[in-house]
Every structure is written in C-alpha cells, then in structure tokens.
Coordinates of C-alpha atoms in Angstrom, one line a residue:
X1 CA -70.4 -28.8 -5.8
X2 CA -67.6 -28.3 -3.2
X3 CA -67.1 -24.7 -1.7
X4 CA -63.2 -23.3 -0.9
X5 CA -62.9 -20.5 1.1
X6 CA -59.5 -19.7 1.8
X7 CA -57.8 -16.7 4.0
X8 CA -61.3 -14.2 2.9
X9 CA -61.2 -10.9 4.0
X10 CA -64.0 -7.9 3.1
X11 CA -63.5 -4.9 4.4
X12 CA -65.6 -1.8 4.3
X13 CA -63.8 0.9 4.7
X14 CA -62.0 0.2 8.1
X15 CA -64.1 -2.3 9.2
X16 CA -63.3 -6.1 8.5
X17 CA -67.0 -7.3 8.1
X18 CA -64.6 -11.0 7.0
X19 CA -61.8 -11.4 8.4
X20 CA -59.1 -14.2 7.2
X21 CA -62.3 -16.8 6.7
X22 CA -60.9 -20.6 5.9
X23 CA -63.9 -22.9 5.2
X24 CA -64.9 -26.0 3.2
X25 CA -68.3 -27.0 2.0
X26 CA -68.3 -30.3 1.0
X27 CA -70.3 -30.9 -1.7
X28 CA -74.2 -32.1 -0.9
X29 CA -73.5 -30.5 2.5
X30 CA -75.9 -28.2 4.6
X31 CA -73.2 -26.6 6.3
X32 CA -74.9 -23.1 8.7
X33 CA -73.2 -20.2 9.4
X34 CA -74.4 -19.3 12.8
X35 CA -74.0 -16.5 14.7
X36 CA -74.8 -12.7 16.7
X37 CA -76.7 -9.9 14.0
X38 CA -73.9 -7.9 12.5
X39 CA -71.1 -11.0 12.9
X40 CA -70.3 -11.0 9.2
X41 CA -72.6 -14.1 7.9
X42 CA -74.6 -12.6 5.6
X43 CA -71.3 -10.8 4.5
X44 CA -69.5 -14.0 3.8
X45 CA -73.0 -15.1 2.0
X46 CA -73.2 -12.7 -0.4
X47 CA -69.5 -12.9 -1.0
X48 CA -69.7 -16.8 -2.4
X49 CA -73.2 -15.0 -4.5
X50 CA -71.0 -13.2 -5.5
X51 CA -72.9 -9.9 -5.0
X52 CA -69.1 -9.1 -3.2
X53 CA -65.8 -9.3 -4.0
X54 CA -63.2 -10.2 -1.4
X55 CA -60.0 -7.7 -0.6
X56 CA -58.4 -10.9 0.1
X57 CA -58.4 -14.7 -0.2
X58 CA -59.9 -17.1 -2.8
X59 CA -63.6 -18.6 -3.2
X60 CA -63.4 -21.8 -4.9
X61 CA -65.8 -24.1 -6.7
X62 CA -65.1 -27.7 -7.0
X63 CA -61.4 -25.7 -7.1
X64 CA -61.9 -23.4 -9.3
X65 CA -61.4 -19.8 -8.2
X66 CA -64.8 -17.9 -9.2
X67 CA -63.6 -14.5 -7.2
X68 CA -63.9 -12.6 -10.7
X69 CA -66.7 -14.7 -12.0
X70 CA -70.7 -12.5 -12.1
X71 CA -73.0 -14.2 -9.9
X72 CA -75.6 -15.6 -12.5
X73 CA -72.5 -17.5 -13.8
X74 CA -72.0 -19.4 -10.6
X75 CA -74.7 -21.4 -11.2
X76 CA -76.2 -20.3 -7.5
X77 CA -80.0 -20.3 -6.4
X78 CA -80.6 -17.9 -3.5
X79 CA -83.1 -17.3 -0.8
X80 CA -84.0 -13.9 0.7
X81 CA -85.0 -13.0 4.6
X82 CA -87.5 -10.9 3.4
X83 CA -89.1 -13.6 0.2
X84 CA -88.1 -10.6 -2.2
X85 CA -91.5 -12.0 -4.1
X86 CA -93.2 -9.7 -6.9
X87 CA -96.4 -8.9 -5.3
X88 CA -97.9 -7.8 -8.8
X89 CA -97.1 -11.6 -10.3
X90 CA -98.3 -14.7 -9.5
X91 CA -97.2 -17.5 -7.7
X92 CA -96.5 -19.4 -10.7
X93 CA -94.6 -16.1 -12.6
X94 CA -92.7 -15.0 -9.7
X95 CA -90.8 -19.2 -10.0
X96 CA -91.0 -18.9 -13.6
X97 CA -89.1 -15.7 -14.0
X98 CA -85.2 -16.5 -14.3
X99 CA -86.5 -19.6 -16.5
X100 CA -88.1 -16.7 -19.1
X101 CA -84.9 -14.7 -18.3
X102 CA -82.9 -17.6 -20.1
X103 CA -85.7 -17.7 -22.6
X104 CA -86.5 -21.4 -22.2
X105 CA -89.6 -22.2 -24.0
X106 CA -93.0 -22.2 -22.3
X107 CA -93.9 -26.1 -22.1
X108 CA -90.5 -26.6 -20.7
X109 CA -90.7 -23.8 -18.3
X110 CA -94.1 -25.2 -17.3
X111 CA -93.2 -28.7 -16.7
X112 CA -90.1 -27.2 -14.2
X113 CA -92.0 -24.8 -12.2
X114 CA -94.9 -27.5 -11.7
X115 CA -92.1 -30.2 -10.8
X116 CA -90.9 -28.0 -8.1
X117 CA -94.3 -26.6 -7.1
X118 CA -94.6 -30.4 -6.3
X119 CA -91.4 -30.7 -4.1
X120 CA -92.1 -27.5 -1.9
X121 CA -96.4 -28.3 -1.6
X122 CA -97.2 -25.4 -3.8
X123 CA -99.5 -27.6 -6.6
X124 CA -102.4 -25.7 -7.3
X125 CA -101.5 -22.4 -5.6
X126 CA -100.0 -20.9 -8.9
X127 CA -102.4 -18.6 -10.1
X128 CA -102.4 -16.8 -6.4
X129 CA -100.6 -13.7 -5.9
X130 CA -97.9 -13.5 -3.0
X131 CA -100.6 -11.5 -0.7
X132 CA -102.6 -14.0 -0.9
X133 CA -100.5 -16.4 1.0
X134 CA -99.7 -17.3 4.4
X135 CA -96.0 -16.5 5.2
X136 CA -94.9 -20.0 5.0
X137 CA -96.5 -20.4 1.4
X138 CA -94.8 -17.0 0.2
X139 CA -91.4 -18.6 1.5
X140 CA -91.9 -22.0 -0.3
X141 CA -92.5 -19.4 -3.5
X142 CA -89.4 -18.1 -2.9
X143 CA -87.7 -21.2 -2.3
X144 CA -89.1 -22.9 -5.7
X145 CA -87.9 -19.7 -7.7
X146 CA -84.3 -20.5 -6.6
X147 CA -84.8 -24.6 -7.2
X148 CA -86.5 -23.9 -10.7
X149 CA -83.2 -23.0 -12.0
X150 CA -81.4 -26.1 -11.0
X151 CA -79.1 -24.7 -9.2
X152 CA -75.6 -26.2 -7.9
X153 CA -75.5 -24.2 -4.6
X154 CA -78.3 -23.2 -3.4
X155 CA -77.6 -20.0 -0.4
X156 CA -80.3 -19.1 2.2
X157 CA -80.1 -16.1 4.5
X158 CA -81.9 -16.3 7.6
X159 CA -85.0 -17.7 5.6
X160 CA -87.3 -18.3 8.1
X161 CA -86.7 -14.9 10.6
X162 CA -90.4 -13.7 9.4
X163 CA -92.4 -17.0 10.2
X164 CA -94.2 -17.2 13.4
X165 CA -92.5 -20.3 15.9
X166 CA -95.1 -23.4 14.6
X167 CA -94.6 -22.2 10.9
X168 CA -91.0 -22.1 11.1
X169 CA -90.4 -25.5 13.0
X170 CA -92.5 -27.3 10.3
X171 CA -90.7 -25.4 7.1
X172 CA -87.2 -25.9 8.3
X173 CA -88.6 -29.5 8.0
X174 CA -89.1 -29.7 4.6
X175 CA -85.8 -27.8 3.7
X176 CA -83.9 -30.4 5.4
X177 CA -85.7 -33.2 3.7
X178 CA -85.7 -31.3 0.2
X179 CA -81.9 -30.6 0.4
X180 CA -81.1 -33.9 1.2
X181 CA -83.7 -35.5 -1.6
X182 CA -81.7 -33.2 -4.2
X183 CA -78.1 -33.4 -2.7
X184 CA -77.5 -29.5 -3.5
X185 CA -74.4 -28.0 -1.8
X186 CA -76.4 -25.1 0.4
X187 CA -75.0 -22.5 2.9
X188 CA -77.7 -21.4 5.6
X189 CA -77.6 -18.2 7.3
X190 CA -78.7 -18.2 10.8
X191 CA -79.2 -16.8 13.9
X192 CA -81.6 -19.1 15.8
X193 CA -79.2 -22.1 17.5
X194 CA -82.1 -24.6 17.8
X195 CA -82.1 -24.3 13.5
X196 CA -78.8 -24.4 13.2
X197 CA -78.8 -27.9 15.4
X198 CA -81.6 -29.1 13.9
X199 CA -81.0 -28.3 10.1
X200 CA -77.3 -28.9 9.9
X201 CA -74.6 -31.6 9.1
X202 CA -71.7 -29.0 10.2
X203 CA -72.0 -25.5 11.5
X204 CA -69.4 -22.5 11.7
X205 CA -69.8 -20.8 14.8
X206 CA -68.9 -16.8 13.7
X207 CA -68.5 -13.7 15.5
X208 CA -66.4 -10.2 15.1
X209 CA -66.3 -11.9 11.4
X210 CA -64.0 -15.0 12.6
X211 CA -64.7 -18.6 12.9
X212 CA -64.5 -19.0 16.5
X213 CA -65.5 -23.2 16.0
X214 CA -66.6 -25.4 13.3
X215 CA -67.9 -28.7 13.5
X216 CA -71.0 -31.3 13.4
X217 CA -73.7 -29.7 15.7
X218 CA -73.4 -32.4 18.3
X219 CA -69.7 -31.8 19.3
X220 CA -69.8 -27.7 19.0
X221 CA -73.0 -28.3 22.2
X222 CA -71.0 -30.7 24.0
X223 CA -67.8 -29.7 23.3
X224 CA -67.5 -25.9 22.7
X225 CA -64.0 -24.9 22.3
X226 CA -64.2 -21.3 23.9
X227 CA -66.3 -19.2 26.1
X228 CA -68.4 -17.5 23.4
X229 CA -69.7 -20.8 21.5
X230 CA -70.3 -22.4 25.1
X231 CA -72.3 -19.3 26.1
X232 CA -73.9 -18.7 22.3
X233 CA -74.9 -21.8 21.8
X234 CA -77.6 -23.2 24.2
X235 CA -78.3 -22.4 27.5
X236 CA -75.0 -23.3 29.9
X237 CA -73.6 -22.6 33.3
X238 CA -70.2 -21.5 33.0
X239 CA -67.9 -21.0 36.3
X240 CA -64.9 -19.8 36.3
X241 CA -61.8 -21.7 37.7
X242 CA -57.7 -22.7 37.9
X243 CA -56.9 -26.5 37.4
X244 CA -55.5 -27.0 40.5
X245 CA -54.0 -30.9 40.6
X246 CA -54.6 -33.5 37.9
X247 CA -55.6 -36.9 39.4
X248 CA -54.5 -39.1 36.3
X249 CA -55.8 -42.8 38.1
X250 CA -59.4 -41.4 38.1
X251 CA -58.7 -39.7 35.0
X252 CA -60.1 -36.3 36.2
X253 CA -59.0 -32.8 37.3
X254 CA -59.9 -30.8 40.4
X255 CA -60.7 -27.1 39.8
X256 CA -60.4 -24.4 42.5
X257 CA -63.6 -22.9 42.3
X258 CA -65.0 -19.4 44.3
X259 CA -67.9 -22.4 44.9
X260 CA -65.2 -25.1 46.2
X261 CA -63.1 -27.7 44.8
X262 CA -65.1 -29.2 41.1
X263 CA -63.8 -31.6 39.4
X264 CA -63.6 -32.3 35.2
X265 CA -62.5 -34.8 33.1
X266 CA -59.0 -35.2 31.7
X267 CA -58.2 -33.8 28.6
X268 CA -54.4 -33.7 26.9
X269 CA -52.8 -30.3 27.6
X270 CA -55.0 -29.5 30.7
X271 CA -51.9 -28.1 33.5
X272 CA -52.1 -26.7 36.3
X273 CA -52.5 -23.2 37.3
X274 CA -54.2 -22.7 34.0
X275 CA -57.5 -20.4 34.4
X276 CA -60.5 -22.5 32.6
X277 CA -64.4 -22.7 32.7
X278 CA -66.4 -25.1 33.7
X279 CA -69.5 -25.7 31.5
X280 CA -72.4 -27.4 32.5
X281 CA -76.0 -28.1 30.9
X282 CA -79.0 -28.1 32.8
X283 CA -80.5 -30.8 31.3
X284 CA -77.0 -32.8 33.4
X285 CA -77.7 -30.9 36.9
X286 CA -80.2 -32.2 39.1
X287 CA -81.5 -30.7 42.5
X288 CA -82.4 -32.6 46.1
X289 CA -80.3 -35.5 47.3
X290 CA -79.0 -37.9 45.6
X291 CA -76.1 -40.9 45.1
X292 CA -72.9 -38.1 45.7
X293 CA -70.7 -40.7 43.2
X294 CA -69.2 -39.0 40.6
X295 CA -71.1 -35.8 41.2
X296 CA -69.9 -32.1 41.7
X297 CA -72.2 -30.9 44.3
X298 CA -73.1 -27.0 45.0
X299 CA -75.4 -25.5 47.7
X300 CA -77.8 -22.8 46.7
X301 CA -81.6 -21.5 46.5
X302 CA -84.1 -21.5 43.9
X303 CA -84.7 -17.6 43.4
X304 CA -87.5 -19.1 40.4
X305 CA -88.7 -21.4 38.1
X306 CA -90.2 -21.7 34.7
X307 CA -92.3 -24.1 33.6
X308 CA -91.9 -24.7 29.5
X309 CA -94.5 -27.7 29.4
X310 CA -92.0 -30.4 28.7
X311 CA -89.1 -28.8 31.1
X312 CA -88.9 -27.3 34.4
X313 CA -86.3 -25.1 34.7
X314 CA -84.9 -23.5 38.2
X315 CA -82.8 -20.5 38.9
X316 CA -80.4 -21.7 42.0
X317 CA -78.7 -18.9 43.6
X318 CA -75.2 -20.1 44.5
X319 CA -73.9 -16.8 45.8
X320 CA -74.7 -13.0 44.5
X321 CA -75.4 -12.4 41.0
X322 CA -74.2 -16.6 40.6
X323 CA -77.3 -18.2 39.2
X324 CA -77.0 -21.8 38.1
X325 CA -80.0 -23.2 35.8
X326 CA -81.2 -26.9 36.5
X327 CA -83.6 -28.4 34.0
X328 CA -85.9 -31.2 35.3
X329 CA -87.2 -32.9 32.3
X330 CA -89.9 -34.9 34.0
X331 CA -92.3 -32.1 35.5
X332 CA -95.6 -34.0 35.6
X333 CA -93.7 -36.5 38.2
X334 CA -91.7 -33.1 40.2
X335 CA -92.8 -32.0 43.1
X336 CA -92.4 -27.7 43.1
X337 CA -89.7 -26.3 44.9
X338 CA -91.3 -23.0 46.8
X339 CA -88.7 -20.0 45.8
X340 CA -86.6 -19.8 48.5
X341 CA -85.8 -23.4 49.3
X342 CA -82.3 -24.1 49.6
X343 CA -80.6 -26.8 47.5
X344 CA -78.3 -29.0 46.7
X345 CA -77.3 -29.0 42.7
X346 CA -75.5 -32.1 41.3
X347 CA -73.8 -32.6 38.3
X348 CA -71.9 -35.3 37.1
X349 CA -68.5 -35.0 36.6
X350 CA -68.1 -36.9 33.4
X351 CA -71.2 -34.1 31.8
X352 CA -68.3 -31.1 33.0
X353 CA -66.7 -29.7 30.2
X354 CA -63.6 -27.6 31.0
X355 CA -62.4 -24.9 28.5
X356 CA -59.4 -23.5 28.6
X357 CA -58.7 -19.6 28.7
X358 CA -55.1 -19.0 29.7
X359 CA -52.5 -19.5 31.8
X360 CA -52.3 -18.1 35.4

C-alpha cells in the first residue's frame, strides 16, 4: 500500500510537534524516519496509526484520504518501543489476541499464529509467558502479534531501543529479510543512524518536526544536503569556508579556509563568496606522507586515539578546539602514532563534499 503525506501539521497547543510534512511511502517500501528524541517521529507515526489527527494536511492510502478513518480500519500492524506484551498471557495468546478480537475461529487462528511463529523463529516457544523470554524473543512476540493480522502497513517505533548491541544487530536482521519476504509497506522509527543505513531503502532525515533531507541511505551519507544531516548522520569533519574562485578546467573549487586554501568538487550553483562547509569522512583522510595529487593536505597533532578492533581512529589537533578525526581501517598493519606527534592529514579532493549555507 502506498502512503501520502501531504502539507501535515500537529500541533499541541503551541507547539508544532509536525510541521508542513510532504512524504511518499511507496508501497513495499521500508522507508525510516530518523532523527534527535523529541524531533516529531513518533508524532508523525502515530499520526498515519491513526492514534492522531492532523490540524492540517492529508494522509493518504493508495490515495485515499484516511484522516477521519479509526485506526483498526486502516488495516495497520504496529510495533511498540517498549513490546507492550501481556505478561499474564502466553506467548501464543499475546499473537493470538486481535485474531480472537475479530472472532476468527480457533483452527484458523491457530494455523496463523503458528505460520508467523515460523517466520519470526518463535516455533515451540508458545506456551511461554513474556518473562520468560530473552528481550529479543519478547520483541519477535510483539512483532508476530502485528504480522498475525495481515496487516498492509506495518509501523515500528524505535523497536529495538531495549535490546542490548549483539541482540539488536542480529533482530534488525530478520526484520529486513521478513519485510522484504512479505513486501509490507512499513515506517520505522529510529534514532540509531547505523539502523537506519542498514535497514532502509529511503530515509527522512527529521528534526524541529521538518524534513531536513530525504533519500536512499547511501546519498543522504555522501551527500548530505545541510549542516545538521552531515553532522547527524555519521561521524564527519565539517570546516567552515567561502568559495573563493571556481577552477572549471579541473572541475573543482578552492575554499578560503581559517586552515588555508581546500579545494571541492564542482557542483551547479556553487559562486563565489558564498559561505559553505566542507565535509569530510574519516574513513577518506589519511595521516603521514603520501602522493600530494589530488589531496587537501592539513598539519596538525594527534591529541588521541581509539582503537574500535576493526578501526583506528585519531583525534588531529589542527588548531584550538579544531579536531579533525582520521580513521585507519587497517590497524593490525599501523604503526601507533605516540599523542603528540605532529601530522600531516590528507584527504582527497574528489571525497570533499561542499554544502552550501549562504551567501557572504
């Protein structure tokens, strides 16, 4: 089913928690809402549930405006941060409930609830009571309850905030694999980037409740439109700049720098004396020497490093309270820096993303 969200606003009392929201969901999408706590995602969430109305705008599905409709009419299956399991029912009655709340007969509510147990690894757990799972079993419980009822849409808000790291990375998994398998529309809540990236075929990037970018995860890390997504999203060095002189036979732009002269690709509408920022990944900076071609070099020192088992990241001091992170995916073959050492960063210039802010 496709999702329509045009020009939404919900307000409580002064407070736009939505404000002027466009959005389409195409339909078999996992499309994420990612964004701070207290953005307006869950807000918008609840507002295609149903559960609110908006003060202004439309909610469509597959074009038909459901803004008046209840929400067990729009045919919706929803999934709680918090499981919102009944810890005096089993496994198998806390799925079978809204099945016995249409008063479907017992063989076929049987054959549903063991089909999904099935899908979601929960065969032979239904006589257990929610206590006496682990958190990922209670929130493939609350997961099947939603699925049992065959649902169109299915909505998840931050589903997996209460798992512990391993638990989460494997049960974000099988949602991925079991929303493609089934081809439901579904909205995910999120605040975690790395599930956002890793879950979704197109994210909205919210804050303030607006749409600051939406797109597939690979061009909002790459290619963030603004200085919140490029800071929210990731780890990234951002410096701050004017587009001094556009050199259109090397198809590039220098940037005047309080580090020196940078230089960034060109893009249409990039003019001088425009302020901008410069992004730039540490996984795309190096440190030590190095072929200068196509490089933007700046001198530092390491003031630390972390080692994260597959990374090793430095902090480079390029002048007071300017830190510059450099990633060095290959520690086993890195030789340490001490702290202290002084550096040369490099970053190529084709891996410098310039975003605009306004003009001088």
């Amino acid at each position: 089913m496709r999702i329509d969200i045009a020009d939404v606003t919900k307000r409580f009392g002064s407070m736009a928690a939505v404000s002027g929201v466009s959005l389409t969901i195409q339909e078999g999408e996992l499309f994420t809402l990612l964004g701070p706590s207290g953005c307006g995602k869950t807000t918008l969430l609840r507002l295609i549930a149903g559960f609110y109305a908006p003060d202004e705008g439309v909610i469509r599905f597959d074009g038909r405006n459901v803004n008046e409709v209840p929400p067990h009419e729009r045919g919706i299956g929803m999934v709680f941060q918090n499981f919102a399991l009944w810890p005096h029912m089993t496994v198998y009655e806390n799925a079978a409930y809204g099945l016995k709340l249409r008063k479907l007969g017992q063989a076929e509510i049987a054959a549903r609830v063991e089909a999904v147990f099935e899908k979601v690894k929960l065969t032979g757990l239904g006589n257990r009571y929610p206590g006496q799972l682990s958190g990922g079993q209670q929130q493939r419980v609350a997961l099947a309850r939603a699925l049992v009822l065959s649902p169109q849409i299915l909505l998840l808000d931050e589903p997996l905030s209460n798992l512990d790291a391993k638990i989460r990375v494997q049960v974000r998994q099988e949602i991925r694999k079991l929303q493609k398998e089934l081809g439901i529309t579904t909205m995910y809540v999120t605040h975690d980037q790395e599930e956002a990236l890793t879950l979704s075929d197109r994210i909205a990037v919210f804050n303030q409740g607006k749409v600051f970018q939406e797109g597939p995860p690979k061009a909002l890390y790459e290619r963030p439109a603004n200085r919140f997504v490029a800071d929210f999203i990731g780890i990234n060095n951002l410096i701050e700049g004017t587009f001094e002189a556009v050199d259109a036979a090397q198809r590039r732009v220098r940037v005047n720098t309080a580090l020196g002269d940078l230089y960034t690709p060109l893009e249409e509408g990039f003019r001088a004396g425009d302020r901008c920022i410069l992004c730039i990944r540490p996984e795309n900076a190096t440190v030590g020497e190095g072929d200068a071609q196509d490089r933007n070099v700046v001198k530092g020192r390491i003031t630390f490093a972390a080692y994260l088992g597959h990374t090793l990241r430095y902090d480079v001091e390029l002048a007071p309270g300017v830190v510059f992170k450099v990633d060095i995916r290959d520690p086993w073959h890195h030789v340490l820096l001490p702290i202290g050492s002084a550096v040369t960063a490099r970053f190529p210039v084709s891996s410098t993303v310039a975003v605009v802010e306004a003009a001088a």
